[in-house]
Amino acid sequence: MIFTQDGEQRKASEWTFQKYDVFGRIIMKGLHVMTGKTHDQLRTIVENEVVSERYILNSHWSYSWNSLTTLLTSTNYKQVFQVNYYDNYDFRNRPEYINTQFSFVNKGAEYNKRYGTDTGITEAKGQLTGTAIARLDGQNKFDYSVLYYDNRGRLIQTRATSHLEGGIDEEYIAYNFTGQPTKKLHIHSATGKNTQKEEYAYTYDHAGRLLKTTHQLTDGSTVKP
């Protein structure tokens, strides 16, 4: 665990915290208030402890809170800024992610096939598979995303909520055999609004150098930079 503090935070006894899993990956960022604790005092408390947390579906934010509980618990922090999920899609059993808007969508032969399933254990090992990011608007609301990969570990689809009511942002990426993106499709939708689509296409020469990018809008018009 890491605590950091800038000059403005010091005035309010606020600390930014980062929690890690056993692989050293950031699982959570947030804000905590600790009155009467100096940098040296905190260092004395934590310097001899190796602090890491593990995934537990039914725990707060689906992570353990076992370490340094004299400083930070699942109930005494001020705000969580971001939560990251890795390795699999078990977190989709959380209420925030159950909605089918987060489910993988097959876009046909043009776009790469997903590797694994929501219940797979090893297919997404080592990958960032989901996030929850605070909107910082004072409403304690979050935007949630799910990330999907192909059998070469390349990101092929992202599905995320937006600040708009009923908003969902979709991104699809297609690759050639050398791993270069050949197409990107963005779809933006929200309750009561027209769906907006943007598609980018990339052309390369025999040496893999980008030759041309085209940008097609919802109405079918194509922009050639």
JSON list of C-alpha atoms in Angstrom, two decimals:
[
{"chain": "A", "resi": 1, "resn": "MET", "atom": "CA", "xyz": [0.00, 0.00, 0.00]},
{"chain": "A", "resi": 2, "resn": "ILE", "atom": "CA", "xyz": [1.19, 3.50, -0.78]},
{"chain": "A", "resi": 3, "resn": "PHE", "atom": "CA", "xyz": [0.07, 6.75, 0.84]},
{"chain": "A", "resi": 4, "resn": "THR", "atom": "CA", "xyz": [0.96, 10.07, -0.82]},
{"chain": "A", "resi": 5, "resn": "GLN", "atom": "CA", "xyz": [0.17, 13.64, 0.11]},
{"chain": "A", "resi": 6, "resn": "ASP", "atom": "CA", "xyz": [0.64, 17.04, -1.54]},
{"chain": "A", "resi": 7, "resn": "GLY", "atom": "CA", "xyz": [0.65, 20.45, 0.08]},
{"chain": "A", "resi": 8, "resn": "GLU", "atom": "CA", "xyz": [-3.06, 21.07, -0.34]},
{"chain": "A", "resi": 9, "resn": "GLN", "atom": "CA", "xyz": [-3.97, 17.64, 1.02]},
{"chain": "A", "resi": 10, "resn": "ARG", "atom": "CA", "xyz": [-1.76, 18.22, 4.05]},
{"chain": "A", "resi": 11, "resn": "LYS", "atom": "CA", "xyz": [-3.92, 21.16, 5.11]},
{"chain": "A", "resi": 12, "resn": "ALA", "atom": "CA", "xyz": [-6.96, 18.85, 5.26]},
{"chain": "A", "resi": 13, "resn": "SER", "atom": "CA", "xyz": [-5.11, 15.79, 6.63]},
{"chain": "A", "resi": 14, "resn": "GLU", "atom": "CA", "xyz": [-5.97, 13.97, 3.37]},
{"chain": "A", "resi": 15, "resn": "TRP", "atom": "CA", "xyz": [-3.90, 11.19, 1.85]},
{"chain": "A", "resi": 16, "resn": "THR", "atom": "CA", "xyz": [-4.17, 9.49, -1.52]},
{"chain": "A", "resi": 17, "resn": "PHE", "atom": "CA", "xyz": [-3.90, 5.72, -1.13]},
{"chain": "A", "resi": 18, "resn": "GLN", "atom": "CA", "xyz": [-3.14, 2.94, -3.59]},
{"chain": "A", "resi": 19, "resn": "LYS", "atom": "CA", "xyz": [-3.79, -0.70, -2.81]},
{"chain": "A", "resi": 20, "resn": "TYR", "atom": "CA", "xyz": [-2.02, -3.55, -4.65]},
{"chain": "A", "resi": 21, "resn": "ASP", "atom": "CA", "xyz": [-2.52, -7.23, -5.26]},
{"chain": "A", "resi": 22, "resn": "VAL", "atom": "CA", "xyz": [0.16, -9.89, -4.74]},
{"chain": "A", "resi": 23, "resn": "PHE", "atom": "CA", "xyz": [1.49, -9.25, -8.27]},
{"chain": "A", "resi": 24, "resn": "GLY", "atom": "CA", "xyz": [2.10, -5.57, -7.57]},
{"chain": "A", "resi": 25, "resn": "ARG", "atom": "CA", "xyz": [-0.82, -4.38, -9.69]},
{"chain": "A", "resi": 26, "resn": "ILE", "atom": "CA", "xyz": [-2.89, -1.42, -8.56]},
{"chain": "A", "resi": 27, "resn": "ILE", "atom": "CA", "xyz": [-6.33, -2.63, -7.54]},
{"chain": "A", "resi": 28, "resn": "MET", "atom": "CA", "xyz": [-7.66, 0.55, -5.95]},
{"chain": "A", "resi": 29, "resn": "LYS", "atom": "CA", "xyz": [-6.98, 4.26, -5.67]},
{"chain": "A", "resi": 30, "resn": "GLY", "atom": "CA", "xyz": [-8.75, 6.56, -3.27]},
{"chain": "A", "resi": 31, "resn": "LEU", "atom": "CA", "xyz": [-8.71, 9.32, -0.69]},
{"chain": "A", "resi": 32, "resn": "HIS", "atom": "CA", "xyz": [-8.40, 8.87, 3.07]},
{"chain": "A", "resi": 33, "resn": "VAL", "atom": "CA", "xyz": [-8.38, 11.33, 5.98]},
{"chain": "A", "resi": 34, "resn": "MET", "atom": "CA", "xyz": [-5.93, 10.70, 8.82]},
{"chain": "A", "resi": 35, "resn": "THR", "atom": "CA", "xyz": [-5.69, 13.45, 11.40]},
{"chain": "A", "resi": 36, "resn": "GLY", "atom": "CA", "xyz": [-2.59, 13.71, 13.53]},
{"chain": "A", "resi": 37, "resn": "LYS", "atom": "CA", "xyz": [-0.47, 11.41, 11.34]},
{"chain": "A", "resi": 38, "resn": "THR", "atom": "CA", "xyz": [2.78, 12.77, 9.92]},
{"chain": "A", "resi": 39, "resn": "HIS", "atom": "CA", "xyz": [4.75, 11.24, 7.06]},
{"chain": "A", "resi": 40, "resn": "ASP", "atom": "CA", "xyz": [7.34, 9.88, 9.50]},
{"chain": "A", "resi": 41, "resn": "GLN", "atom": "CA", "xyz": [4.69, 8.34, 11.74]},
{"chain": "A", "resi": 42, "resn": "LEU", "atom": "CA", "xyz": [3.06, 6.59, 8.79]},
{"chain": "A", "resi": 43, "resn": "ARG", "atom": "CA", "xyz": [6.41, 5.33, 7.56]},
{"chain": "A", "resi": 44, "resn": "THR", "atom": "CA", "xyz": [7.13, 3.80, 10.97]},
{"chain": "A", "resi": 45, "resn": "ILE", "atom": "CA", "xyz": [3.79, 1.98, 10.87]},
{"chain": "A", "resi": 46, "resn": "VAL", "atom": "CA", "xyz": [4.07, 0.55, 7.38]},
{"chain": "A", "resi": 47, "resn": "GLU", "atom": "CA", "xyz": [7.79, 0.14, 6.67]},
{"chain": "A", "resi": 48, "resn": "ASN", "atom": "CA", "xyz": [8.00, -3.38, 8.10]},
{"chain": "A", "resi": 49, "resn": "GLU", "atom": "CA", "xyz": [4.79, -4.66, 6.52]},
{"chain": "A", "resi": 50, "resn": "VAL", "atom": "CA", "xyz": [4.29, -6.24, 3.11]},
{"chain": "A", "resi": 51, "resn": "VAL", "atom": "CA", "xyz": [0.75, -5.25, 2.22]},
{"chain": "A", "resi": 52, "resn": "SER", "atom": "CA", "xyz": [-1.21, -6.89, -0.58]},
{"chain": "A", "resi": 53, "resn": "GLU", "atom": "CA", "xyz": [-4.85, -7.77, -1.05]},
{"chain": "A", "resi": 54, "resn": "ARG", "atom": "CA", "xyz": [-6.70, -10.48, -2.95]},
{"chain": "A", "resi": 55, "resn": "TYR", "atom": "CA", "xyz": [-9.92, -10.74, -4.92]},
{"chain": "A", "resi": 56, "resn": "ILE", "atom": "CA", "xyz": [-13.01, -11.85, -2.95]},
{"chain": "A", "resi": 57, "resn": "LEU", "atom": "CA", "xyz": [-16.28, -11.40, -4.86]},
{"chain": "A", "resi": 58, "resn": "ASN", "atom": "CA", "xyz": [-18.55, -10.71, -1.89]},
{"chain": "A", "resi": 59, "resn": "SER", "atom": "CA", "xyz": [-16.17, -8.32, -0.12]},
{"chain": "A", "resi": 60, "resn": "HIS", "atom": "CA", "xyz": [-16.35, -4.53, -0.35]},
{"chain": "A", "resi": 61, "resn": "TRP", "atom": "CA", "xyz": [-15.38, -3.72, -3.97]},
{"chain": "A", "resi": 62, "resn": "SER", "atom": "CA", "xyz": [-14.60, -7.46, -4.20]},
{"chain": "A", "resi": 63, "resn": "TYR", "atom": "CA", "xyz": [-11.19, -7.11, -2.54]},
{"chain": "A", "resi": 64, "resn": "SER", "atom": "CA", "xyz": [-9.93, -8.02, 0.90]},
{"chain": "A", "resi": 65, "resn": "TRP", "atom": "CA", "xyz": [-9.22, -5.32, 3.48]},
{"chain": "A", "resi": 66, "resn": "ASN", "atom": "CA", "xyz": [-6.96, -7.34, 5.75]},
{"chain": "A", "resi": 67, "resn": "SER", "atom": "CA", "xyz": [-3.85, -5.18, 5.97]},
{"chain": "A", "resi": 68, "resn": "LEU", "atom": "CA", "xyz": [-3.14, -2.04, 7.98]},
{"chain": "A", "resi": 69, "resn": "THR", "atom": "CA", "xyz": [-6.67, -1.99, 9.34]},
{"chain": "A", "resi": 70, "resn": "THR", "atom": "CA", "xyz": [-5.55, 0.44, 12.05]},
{"chain": "A", "resi": 71, "resn": "LEU", "atom": "CA", "xyz": [-5.19, 2.99, 9.23]},
{"chain": "A", "resi": 72, "resn": "LEU", "atom": "CA", "xyz": [-7.60, 2.06, 6.46]},
{"chain": "A", "resi": 73, "resn": "THR", "atom": "CA", "xyz": [-10.73, -0.10, 6.42]},
{"chain": "A", "resi": 74, "resn": "SER", "atom": "CA", "xyz": [-13.59, -0.77, 4.03]},
{"chain": "A", "resi": 75, "resn": "THR", "atom": "CA", "xyz": [-15.72, 1.84, 5.82]},
{"chain": "A", "resi": 76, "resn": "ASN", "atom": "CA", "xyz": [-13.44, 4.67, 6.95]},
{"chain": "A", "resi": 77, "resn": "TYR", "atom": "CA", "xyz": [-12.02, 5.97, 3.67]},
{"chain": "A", "resi": 78, "resn": "LYS", "atom": "CA", "xyz": [-13.31, 9.26, 2.25]},
{"chain": "A", "resi": 79, "resn": "GLN", "atom": "CA", "xyz": [-13.60, 8.29, -1.41]},
{"chain": "A", "resi": 80, "resn": "VAL", "atom": "CA", "xyz": [-12.59, 5.62, -3.91]},
{"chain": "A", "resi": 81, "resn": "PHE", "atom": "CA", "xyz": [-11.36, 7.01, -7.23]},
{"chain": "A", "resi": 82, "resn": "GLN", "atom": "CA", "xyz": [-10.75, 3.82, -9.20]},
{"chain": "A", "resi": 83, "resn": "VAL", "atom": "CA", "xyz": [-10.99, 0.04, -8.86]},
{"chain": "A", "resi": 84, "resn": "ASN", "atom": "CA", "xyz": [-9.30, -2.38, -11.27]},
{"chain": "A", "resi": 85, "resn": "TYR", "atom": "CA", "xyz": [-10.12, -6.04, -11.90]},
{"chain": "A", "resi": 86, "resn": "TYR", "atom": "CA", "xyz": [-7.76, -8.55, -13.50]},
{"chain": "A", "resi": 87, "resn": "ASP", "atom": "CA", "xyz": [-7.34, -12.09, -14.86]},
{"chain": "A", "resi": 88, "resn": "ASN", "atom": "CA", "xyz": [-10.99, -13.13, -15.34]},
{"chain": "A", "resi": 89, "resn": "TYR", "atom": "CA", "xyz": [-14.58, -11.89, -15.45]},
{"chain": "A", "resi": 90, "resn": "ASP", "atom": "CA", "xyz": [-15.88, -13.11, -12.11]},
{"chain": "A", "resi": 91, "resn": "PHE", "atom": "CA", "xyz": [-16.44, -9.48, -11.10]},
{"chain": "A", "resi": 92, "resn": "ARG", "atom": "CA", "xyz": [-19.31, -9.42, -13.61]},
{"chain": "A", "resi": 93, "resn": "ASN", "atom": "CA", "xyz": [-21.33, -11.12, -10.88]},
{"chain": "A", "resi": 94, "resn": "ARG", "atom": "CA", "xyz": [-21.28, -7.82, -9.01]},
{"chain": "A", "resi": 95, "resn": "PRO", "atom": "CA", "xyz": [-24.58, -5.89, -9.30]},
{"chain": "A", "resi": 96, "resn": "GLU", "atom": "CA", "xyz": [-22.93, -3.07, -11.24]},
{"chain": "A", "resi": 97, "resn": "TYR", "atom": "CA", "xyz": [-21.79, -5.41, -14.02]},
{"chain": "A", "resi": 98, "resn": "ILE", "atom": "CA", "xyz": [-24.65, -7.91, -14.39]},
{"chain": "A", "resi": 99, "resn": "ASN", "atom": "CA", "xyz": [-26.45, -5.83, -17.03]},
{"chain": "A", "resi": 100, "resn": "THR", "atom": "CA", "xyz": [-26.20, -7.34, -20.51]},
{"chain": "A", "resi": 101, "resn": "GLN", "atom": "CA", "xyz": [-24.87, -4.04, -21.86]},
{"chain": "A", "resi": 102, "resn": "PHE", "atom": "CA", "xyz": [-21.48, -5.25, -20.62]},
{"chain": "A", "resi": 103, "resn": "SER", "atom": "CA", "xyz": [-21.70, -8.60, -22.44]},
{"chain": "A", "resi": 104, "resn": "PHE", "atom": "CA", "xyz": [-19.35, -9.29, -25.35]},
{"chain": "A", "resi": 105, "resn": "VAL", "atom": "CA", "xyz": [-20.90, -8.55, -28.77]},
{"chain": "A", "resi": 106, "resn": "ASN", "atom": "CA", "xyz": [-19.76, -10.49, -31.82]},
{"chain": "A", "resi": 107, "resn": "LYS", "atom": "CA", "xyz": [-19.26, -7.97, -34.64]},
{"chain": "A", "resi": 108, "resn": "GLY", "atom": "CA", "xyz": [-18.68, -10.60, -37.30]},
{"chain": "A", "resi": 109, "resn": "ALA", "atom": "CA", "xyz": [-15.69, -11.73, -39.33]},
{"chain": "A", "resi": 110, "resn": "GLU", "atom": "CA", "xyz": [-14.26, -8.21, -39.67]},
{"chain": "A", "resi": 111, "resn": "TYR", "atom": "CA", "xyz": [-13.39, -8.09, -35.99]},
{"chain": "A", "resi": 112, "resn": "ASN", "atom": "CA", "xyz": [-11.28, -10.52, -34.00]},
{"chain": "A", "resi": 113, "resn": "LYS", "atom": "CA", "xyz": [-12.86, -13.33, -32.03]},
{"chain": "A", "resi": 114, "resn": "ARG", "atom": "CA", "xyz": [-12.92, -13.25, -28.26]},
{"chain": "A", "resi": 115, "resn": "TYR", "atom": "CA", "xyz": [-10.68, -15.70, -26.42]},
{"chain": "A", "resi": 116, "resn": "GLY", "atom": "CA", "xyz": [-12.44, -17.43, -23.53]},
{"chain": "A", "resi": 117, "resn": "THR", "atom": "CA", "xyz": [-15.74, -16.82, -21.78]},
{"chain": "A", "resi": 118, "resn": "ASP", "atom": "CA", "xyz": [-17.05, -14.97, -18.75]},
{"chain": "A", "resi": 119, "resn": "THR", "atom": "CA", "xyz": [-16.56, -18.13, -16.68]},
{"chain": "A", "resi": 120, "resn": "GLY", "atom": "CA", "xyz": [-13.06, -18.90, -18.00]},
{"chain": "A", "resi": 121, "resn": "ILE", "atom": "CA", "xyz": [-10.28, -18.99, -15.43]},
{"chain": "A", "resi": 122, "resn": "THR", "atom": "CA", "xyz": [-7.04, -18.69, -17.42]},
{"chain": "A", "resi": 123, "resn": "GLU", "atom": "CA", "xyz": [-7.82, -17.11, -20.80]},
{"chain": "A", "resi": 124, "resn": "ALA", "atom": "CA", "xyz": [-7.50, -13.49, -19.59]},
{"chain": "A", "resi": 125, "resn": "LYS", "atom": "CA", "xyz": [-4.72, -14.18, -17.08]},
{"chain": "A", "resi": 126, "resn": "GLY", "atom": "CA", "xyz": [-2.57, -11.10, -16.60]},
{"chain": "A", "resi": 127, "resn": "GLN", "atom": "CA", "xyz": [-5.02, -8.76, -18.32]},
{"chain": "A", "resi": 128, "resn": "LEU", "atom": "CA", "xyz": [-6.99, -5.80, -17.01]},
{"chain": "A", "resi": 129, "resn": "THR", "atom": "CA", "xyz": [-10.58, -6.98, -17.45]},
{"chain": "A", "resi": 130, "resn": "GLY", "atom": "CA", "xyz": [-12.68, -4.33, -15.72]},
{"chain": "A", "resi": 131, "resn": "THR", "atom": "CA", "xyz": [-12.64, -0.93, -14.07]},
{"chain": "A", "resi": 132, "resn": "ALA", "atom": "CA", "xyz": [-14.82, 1.31, -11.94]},
{"chain": "A", "resi": 133, "resn": "ILE", "atom": "CA", "xyz": [-13.91, 5.01, -12.13]},
{"chain": "A", "resi": 134, "resn": "ALA", "atom": "CA", "xyz": [-15.46, 7.74, -9.98]},
{"chain": "A", "resi": 135, "resn": "ARG", "atom": "CA", "xyz": [-17.05, 10.67, -11.82]},
{"chain": "A", "resi": 136, "resn": "LEU", "atom": "CA", "xyz": [-15.87, 13.19, -9.19]},
{"chain": "A", "resi": 137, "resn": "ASP", "atom": "CA", "xyz": [-19.10, 15.17, -9.49]},
{"chain": "A", "resi": 138, "resn": "GLY", "atom": "CA", "xyz": [-19.99, 14.91, -5.82]},
{"chain": "A", "resi": 139, "resn": "GLN", "atom": "CA", "xyz": [-22.77, 12.39, -6.52]},
{"chain": "A", "resi": 140, "resn": "ASN", "atom": "CA", "xyz": [-20.74, 9.29, -5.54]},
{"chain": "A", "resi": 141, "resn": "LYS", "atom": "CA", "xyz": [-21.38, 7.72, -8.94]},
{"chain": "A", "resi": 142, "resn": "PHE", "atom": "CA", "xyz": [-19.05, 5.60, -11.05]},
{"chain": "A", "resi": 143, "resn": "ASP", "atom": "CA", "xyz": [-18.55, 4.64, -14.67]},
{"chain": "A", "resi": 144, "resn": "TYR", "atom": "CA", "xyz": [-17.93, 0.93, -15.22]},
{"chain": "A", "resi": 145, "resn": "SER", "atom": "CA", "xyz": [-16.08, -0.80, -18.03]},
{"chain": "A", "resi": 146, "resn": "VAL", "atom": "CA", "xyz": [-15.35, -4.35, -19.20]},
{"chain": "A", "resi": 147, "resn": "LEU", "atom": "CA", "xyz": [-12.44, -5.17, -21.51]},
{"chain": "A", "resi": 148, "resn": "TYR", "atom": "CA", "xyz": [-12.22, -8.22, -23.80]},
{"chain": "A", "resi": 149, "resn": "TYR", "atom": "CA", "xyz": [-9.20, -9.78, -25.56]},
{"chain": "A", "resi": 150, "resn": "ASP", "atom": "CA", "xyz": [-8.36, -12.17, -28.39]},
{"chain": "A", "resi": 151, "resn": "ASN", "atom": "CA", "xyz": [-6.15, -15.27, -28.18]},
{"chain": "A", "resi": 152, "resn": "ARG", "atom": "CA", "xyz": [-3.02, -13.14, -28.58]},
{"chain": "A", "resi": 153, "resn": "GLY", "atom": "CA", "xyz": [-3.86, -10.93, -25.63]},
{"chain": "A", "resi": 154, "resn": "ARG", "atom": "CA", "xyz": [-4.87, -7.95, -27.76]},
{"chain": "A", "resi": 155, "resn": "LEU", "atom": "CA", "xyz": [-7.69, -5.69, -26.63]},
{"chain": "A", "resi": 156, "resn": "ILE", "atom": "CA", "xyz": [-10.55, -6.18, -29.10]},
{"chain": "A", "resi": 157, "resn": "GLN", "atom": "CA", "xyz": [-13.60, -4.76, -27.32]},
{"chain": "A", "resi": 158, "resn": "THR", "atom": "CA", "xyz": [-14.39, -2.32, -24.52]},
{"chain": "A", "resi": 159, "resn": "ARG", "atom": "CA", "xyz": [-17.86, -1.67, -23.14]},
{"chain": "A", "resi": 160, "resn": "ALA", "atom": "CA", "xyz": [-18.33, 1.18, -20.67]},
{"chain": "A", "resi": 161, "resn": "THR", "atom": "CA", "xyz": [-21.00, 3.34, -19.11]},
{"chain": "A", "resi": 162, "resn": "SER", "atom": "CA", "xyz": [-20.89, 7.11, -19.55]},
{"chain": "A", "resi": 163, "resn": "HIS", "atom": "CA", "xyz": [-22.14, 10.13, -17.62]},
{"chain": "A", "resi": 164, "resn": "LEU", "atom": "CA", "xyz": [-25.24, 10.31, -19.84]},
{"chain": "A", "resi": 165, "resn": "GLU", "atom": "CA", "xyz": [-28.46, 8.65, -18.68]},
{"chain": "A", "resi": 166, "resn": "GLY", "atom": "CA", "xyz": [-28.42, 5.09, -19.98]},
{"chain": "A", "resi": 167, "resn": "GLY", "atom": "CA", "xyz": [-25.16, 5.89, -21.73]},
{"chain": "A", "resi": 168, "resn": "ILE", "atom": "CA", "xyz": [-22.97, 3.11, -23.08]},
{"chain": "A", "resi": 169, "resn": "ASP", "atom": "CA", "xyz": [-19.77, 3.52, -25.08]},
{"chain": "A", "resi": 170, "resn": "GLU", "atom": "CA", "xyz": [-18.57, 0.60, -27.19]},
{"chain": "A", "resi": 171, "resn": "GLU", "atom": "CA", "xyz": [-15.22, 0.24, -28.92]},
{"chain": "A", "resi": 172, "resn": "TYR", "atom": "CA", "xyz": [-14.24, -2.58, -31.28]},
{"chain": "A", "resi": 173, "resn": "ILE", "atom": "CA", "xyz": [-10.73, -3.10, -32.67]},
{"chain": "A", "resi": 174, "resn": "ALA", "atom": "CA", "xyz": [-9.62, -5.36, -35.54]},
{"chain": "A", "resi": 175, "resn": "TYR", "atom": "CA", "xyz": [-5.99, -6.33, -36.17]},
{"chain": "A", "resi": 176, "resn": "ASN", "atom": "CA", "xyz": [-3.94, -7.75, -39.02]},
{"chain": "A", "resi": 177, "resn": "PHE", "atom": "CA", "xyz": [-1.64, -10.76, -38.59]},
{"chain": "A", "resi": 178, "resn": "THR", "atom": "CA", "xyz": [1.26, -8.55, -37.47]},
{"chain": "A", "resi": 179, "resn": "GLY", "atom": "CA", "xyz": [-0.81, -7.01, -34.69]},
{"chain": "A", "resi": 180, "resn": "GLN", "atom": "CA", "xyz": [-1.49, -3.62, -36.25]},
{"chain": "A", "resi": 181, "resn": "PRO", "atom": "CA", "xyz": [-5.01, -2.19, -35.90]},
{"chain": "A", "resi": 182, "resn": "THR", "atom": "CA", "xyz": [-6.89, -2.19, -39.20]},
{"chain": "A", "resi": 183, "resn": "LYS", "atom": "CA", "xyz": [-10.25, -0.92, -37.94]},
{"chain": "A", "resi": 184, "resn": "LYS", "atom": "CA", "xyz": [-11.68, 0.78, -34.88]},
{"chain": "A", "resi": 185, "resn": "LEU", "atom": "CA", "xyz": [-15.41, 1.23, -34.37]},
{"chain": "A", "resi": 186, "resn": "HIS", "atom": "CA", "xyz": [-16.80, 3.56, -31.69]},
{"chain": "A", "resi": 187, "resn": "ILE", "atom": "CA", "xyz": [-20.53, 3.48, -30.85]},
{"chain": "A", "resi": 188, "resn": "HIS", "atom": "CA", "xyz": [-22.02, 6.01, -28.42]},
{"chain": "A", "resi": 189, "resn": "SER", "atom": "CA", "xyz": [-25.61, 5.57, -27.24]},
{"chain": "A", "resi": 190, "resn": "ALA", "atom": "CA", "xyz": [-27.79, 7.00, -24.48]},
{"chain": "A", "resi": 191, "resn": "THR", "atom": "CA", "xyz": [-31.44, 7.16, -23.48]},
{"chain": "A", "resi": 192, "resn": "GLY", "atom": "CA", "xyz": [-33.39, 9.55, -25.70]},
{"chain": "A", "resi": 193, "resn": "LYS", "atom": "CA", "xyz": [-30.45, 10.29, -28.00]},
{"chain": "A", "resi": 194, "resn": "ASN", "atom": "CA", "xyz": [-29.52, 9.14, -31.48]},
{"chain": "A", "resi": 195, "resn": "THR", "atom": "CA", "xyz": [-26.79, 6.52, -31.60]},
{"chain": "A", "resi": 196, "resn": "GLN", "atom": "CA", "xyz": [-23.53, 7.91, -32.93]},
{"chain": "A", "resi": 197, "resn": "LYS", "atom": "CA", "xyz": [-21.02, 5.75, -34.80]},
{"chain": "A", "resi": 198, "resn": "GLU", "atom": "CA", "xyz": [-17.46, 6.46, -35.86]},
{"chain": "A", "resi": 199, "resn": "GLU", "atom": "CA", "xyz": [-15.30, 3.98, -37.74]},
{"chain": "A", "resi": 200, "resn": "TYR", "atom": "CA", "xyz": [-11.61, 4.35, -38.47]},
{"chain": "A", "resi": 201, "resn": "ALA", "atom": "CA", "xyz": [-9.77, 2.27, -41.08]},
{"chain": "A", "resi": 202, "resn": "TYR", "atom": "CA", "xyz": [-5.98, 2.02, -41.35]},
{"chain": "A", "resi": 203, "resn": "THR", "atom": "CA", "xyz": [-3.93, 1.04, -44.41]},
{"chain": "A", "resi": 204, "resn": "TYR", "atom": "CA", "xyz": [-0.25, 0.03, -44.23]},
{"chain": "A", "resi": 205, "resn": "ASP", "atom": "CA", "xyz": [2.51, -0.56, -46.77]},
{"chain": "A", "resi": 206, "resn": "HIS", "atom": "CA", "xyz": [4.56, -3.76, -47.11]},
{"chain": "A", "resi": 207, "resn": "ALA", "atom": "CA", "xyz": [6.90, -2.57, -44.33]},
{"chain": "A", "resi": 208, "resn": "GLY", "atom": "CA", "xyz": [4.04, -2.01, -41.90]},
{"chain": "A", "resi": 209, "resn": "ARG", "atom": "CA", "xyz": [4.13, 1.77, -42.17]},
{"chain": "A", "resi": 210, "resn": "LEU", "atom": "CA", "xyz": [0.83, 3.60, -41.92]},
{"chain": "A", "resi": 211, "resn": "LEU", "atom": "CA", "xyz": [-0.21, 4.93, -45.32]},
{"chain": "A", "resi": 212, "resn": "LYS", "atom": "CA", "xyz": [-3.77, 6.12, -44.83]},
{"chain": "A", "resi": 213, "resn": "THR", "atom": "CA", "xyz": [-6.43, 6.65, -42.18]},
{"chain": "A", "resi": 214, "resn": "THR", "atom": "CA", "xyz": [-10.10, 7.10, -43.03]},
{"chain": "A", "resi": 215, "resn": "HIS", "atom": "CA", "xyz": [-12.84, 8.20, -40.66]},
{"chain": "A", "resi": 216, "resn": "GLN", "atom": "CA", "xyz": [-16.48, 7.35, -41.38]},
{"chain": "A", "resi": 217, "resn": "LEU", "atom": "CA", "xyz": [-19.32, 8.99, -39.47]},
{"chain": "A", "resi": 218, "resn": "THR", "atom": "CA", "xyz": [-22.82, 7.82, -38.59]},
{"chain": "A", "resi": 219, "resn": "ASP", "atom": "CA", "xyz": [-24.30, 9.27, -41.78]},
{"chain": "A", "resi": 220, "resn": "GLY", "atom": "CA", "xyz": [-21.89, 7.30, -43.95]},
{"chain": "A", "resi": 221, "resn": "SER", "atom": "CA", "xyz": [-19.72, 10.25, -44.92]},
{"chain": "A", "resi": 222, "resn": "THR", "atom": "CA", "xyz": [-16.01, 9.47, -45.00]},
{"chain": "A", "resi": 223, "resn": "VAL", "atom": "CA", "xyz": [-13.28, 11.87, -43.91]},
{"chain": "A", "resi": 224, "resn": "LYS", "atom": "CA", "xyz": [-9.81, 11.28, -45.35]},
{"chain": "A", "resi": 225, "resn": "PRO", "atom": "CA", "xyz": [-7.18, 13.21, -43.36]}
]
